[in-house]
Amino acid sequence: MEERIALGSGKIYLIEQPSTLDTDLENLDTMITKYCVAANEFGAVKNGATLTYTPTNYTASDDPGRFTKTIVQEEVVTLGCGLITIGANMLKVLVDTARTEETTANRKVIKIGGTANAKNASYLVIFEHLDAKDGNIYVIIVGQNTAELQFSFQPGAETILNPTFTAEGLDEDGTKLIIVMDKPGGATE
């Protein structure tokens, strides 16, 4: 049986979009091995991640409804997650206009705002769901955070950032999302 029940959360990895990204089948294993490493872990995930694929369809039909045809006009793919860790480099990714400096007192200063400071950077984002029994699942997109930045400082509760990365095309075919599923019992770590 190929179906599985995915239980649990995972890890999120992020790097600035490579100048070349080969999404051919024979290169996906290399991509996962190369980029899903501790140095690229974006932050500690809290409350899991949510992948959403939303097509916009157009349906044409004759007046009595005897003949219809539906086509996909647009596709939107988003990957959202909760992050319990916060850092200056993370904020530079989550806010396109953010930049960091360090004071002589060894403090990080993050400045946000000013559209002239926009980097227009895109990132390779991989969510890794680990499952030694049923096999790991990898969600791969290239995109930018399109969610607001919100800090909620509450007594007795952790601050969680909730980025949502909106996917762009990964290749010349217009692929916006790649999902890789290891075979059961064949999970890698």
XYZ file of C-alpha atoms in Angstrom:
189
model
C 0.000 0.000 0.000
C 1.478 3.322 -1.078
C -0.783 5.597 0.988
C 0.428 6.829 4.331
C -0.651 8.815 7.336
C 1.648 11.776 7.896
C 1.973 12.471 11.608
C 4.029 15.225 13.111
C 5.864 18.300 12.023
C 9.248 18.706 10.416
C 12.129 21.010 9.643
C 12.334 23.927 7.254
C 15.460 24.673 5.242
C 16.086 27.873 3.328
C 18.837 29.273 1.151
C 18.952 32.148 -1.295
C 17.808 30.883 -4.674
C 20.742 29.229 -6.434
C 21.689 30.719 -9.810
C 20.938 27.324 -11.335
C 18.425 24.877 -9.956
C 18.181 21.523 -11.688
C 14.813 19.914 -10.938
C 15.308 16.852 -13.139
C 14.408 13.619 -11.371
C 17.978 12.371 -11.160
C 19.033 15.607 -9.404
C 16.331 15.766 -6.713
C 18.170 13.326 -4.425
C 21.285 15.484 -4.700
C 19.267 18.643 -4.006
C 17.738 17.146 -0.855
C 21.086 15.832 0.401
C 22.885 19.096 -0.374
C 20.386 21.562 1.082
C 18.678 19.672 3.937
C 21.575 20.161 6.342
C 21.796 21.846 9.747
C 23.557 24.929 8.332
C 20.485 25.670 6.168
C 17.835 25.063 8.832
C 15.804 28.275 8.815
C 14.366 28.096 12.312
C 12.712 25.791 14.798
C 9.212 24.934 13.600
C 6.297 25.320 16.013
C 2.745 24.230 15.090
C 3.884 22.527 11.891
C 3.602 23.709 8.314
C 0.769 24.063 5.809
C 1.102 23.568 2.079
C -1.687 25.048 -0.056
C -2.248 24.642 -3.795
C -5.037 26.872 -5.125
C -6.007 26.745 -8.796
C -8.146 29.418 -10.434
C -10.348 27.746 -13.013
C -12.422 29.072 -15.875
C -15.397 27.081 -17.100
C -17.041 27.802 -20.438
C -20.392 26.294 -21.363
C -23.188 26.642 -23.819
C -26.443 28.231 -22.654
C -28.290 24.988 -21.834
C -25.183 23.596 -20.094
C -24.787 20.583 -22.390
C -21.171 21.303 -23.279
C -18.612 22.528 -20.808
C -14.882 22.906 -20.702
C -12.798 23.871 -17.683
C -9.226 25.106 -17.800
C -6.760 26.183 -15.124
C -5.933 29.864 -15.562
C -3.705 30.459 -12.575
C -2.046 28.484 -9.790
C -1.005 29.761 -6.378
C 1.175 27.632 -4.110
C 1.976 28.693 -0.556
C 3.968 27.099 2.234
C 3.321 28.508 5.677
C 4.825 27.536 8.999
C 5.275 28.700 12.552
C 8.779 29.557 13.728
C 9.590 29.712 17.424
C 13.135 31.036 16.957
C 13.934 34.595 15.913
C 17.176 36.008 14.517
C 18.436 38.972 12.536
C 19.235 36.888 9.458
C 15.776 35.327 9.610
C 14.163 38.768 9.611
C 16.221 39.764 6.552
C 14.570 36.867 4.712
C 11.053 37.473 6.020
C 11.046 41.202 5.248
C 12.410 42.150 1.844
C 13.414 45.658 2.965
C 15.161 44.512 6.179
C 18.868 45.040 6.652
C 21.108 44.468 9.640
C 23.979 46.281 11.290
C 25.986 45.658 14.425
C 26.772 48.308 17.032
C 30.073 48.672 18.841
C 28.287 47.285 21.921
C 27.775 44.023 19.958
C 24.049 44.550 19.393
C 22.285 43.557 16.188
C 20.150 46.317 14.718
C 17.496 45.412 12.168
C 16.146 48.268 10.081
C 12.934 47.628 8.174
C 11.259 49.748 5.544
C 11.919 51.957 2.599
C 10.984 50.405 -0.719
C 14.354 51.442 -2.127
C 15.852 48.843 0.236
C 13.919 45.954 -1.328
C 16.191 43.090 -2.347
C 13.589 41.265 -4.448
C 15.294 38.059 -3.360
C 13.780 34.627 -3.811
C 14.635 31.596 -1.725
C 14.740 27.836 -2.118
C 12.511 26.539 0.681
C 12.365 22.854 1.580
C 10.085 21.467 4.286
C 11.224 18.048 5.483
C 8.733 15.785 7.253
C 10.719 12.941 8.838
C 9.098 9.510 9.122
C 11.413 6.499 9.538
C 8.554 4.002 9.083
C 6.490 5.377 6.195
C 9.178 7.477 4.517
C 10.110 11.142 4.600
C 8.169 13.758 2.655
C 9.880 16.800 1.135
C 8.042 19.913 -0.069
C 10.191 22.059 -2.377
C 9.402 25.561 -3.641
C 11.199 28.743 -4.654
C 9.553 31.921 -3.440
C 9.337 34.852 -1.072
C 7.571 35.482 2.207
C 4.314 37.281 1.426
C 2.881 37.302 4.957
C 3.034 40.176 7.375
C 5.650 40.271 10.100
C 3.959 40.157 13.470
C 5.508 39.856 16.926
C 3.170 38.979 19.763
C 4.870 39.305 23.134
C 2.541 37.611 25.630
C 3.197 36.742 29.261
C 3.568 32.989 29.599
C 3.611 32.298 25.847
C 6.273 32.082 23.193
C 6.471 34.495 20.281
C 5.831 32.662 17.015
C 6.522 34.104 13.579
C 4.190 32.840 10.844
C 5.772 33.306 7.420
C 4.014 32.223 4.256
C 6.217 31.631 1.242
C 4.452 32.106 -2.089
C 5.944 29.966 -4.832
C 7.381 31.146 -8.122
C 8.263 28.980 -11.097
C 11.046 26.469 -10.389
C 11.847 25.693 -14.011
C 11.023 26.562 -17.619
C 7.955 24.273 -17.429
C 6.354 26.529 -14.816
C 6.589 23.965 -12.007
C 5.773 25.717 -8.733
C 5.882 22.788 -6.327
C 7.774 19.536 -6.026
C 6.733 16.916 -3.479
C 9.147 14.046 -2.925
C 8.005 10.993 -0.959
C 10.478 8.385 0.205
C 9.295 4.807 -0.068
C 8.094 3.248 3.214
C 11.039 1.972 5.208
C 13.399 3.852 2.912
C 13.493 7.118 4.826
C 16.780 8.938 4.871
C 18.136 11.273 7.513
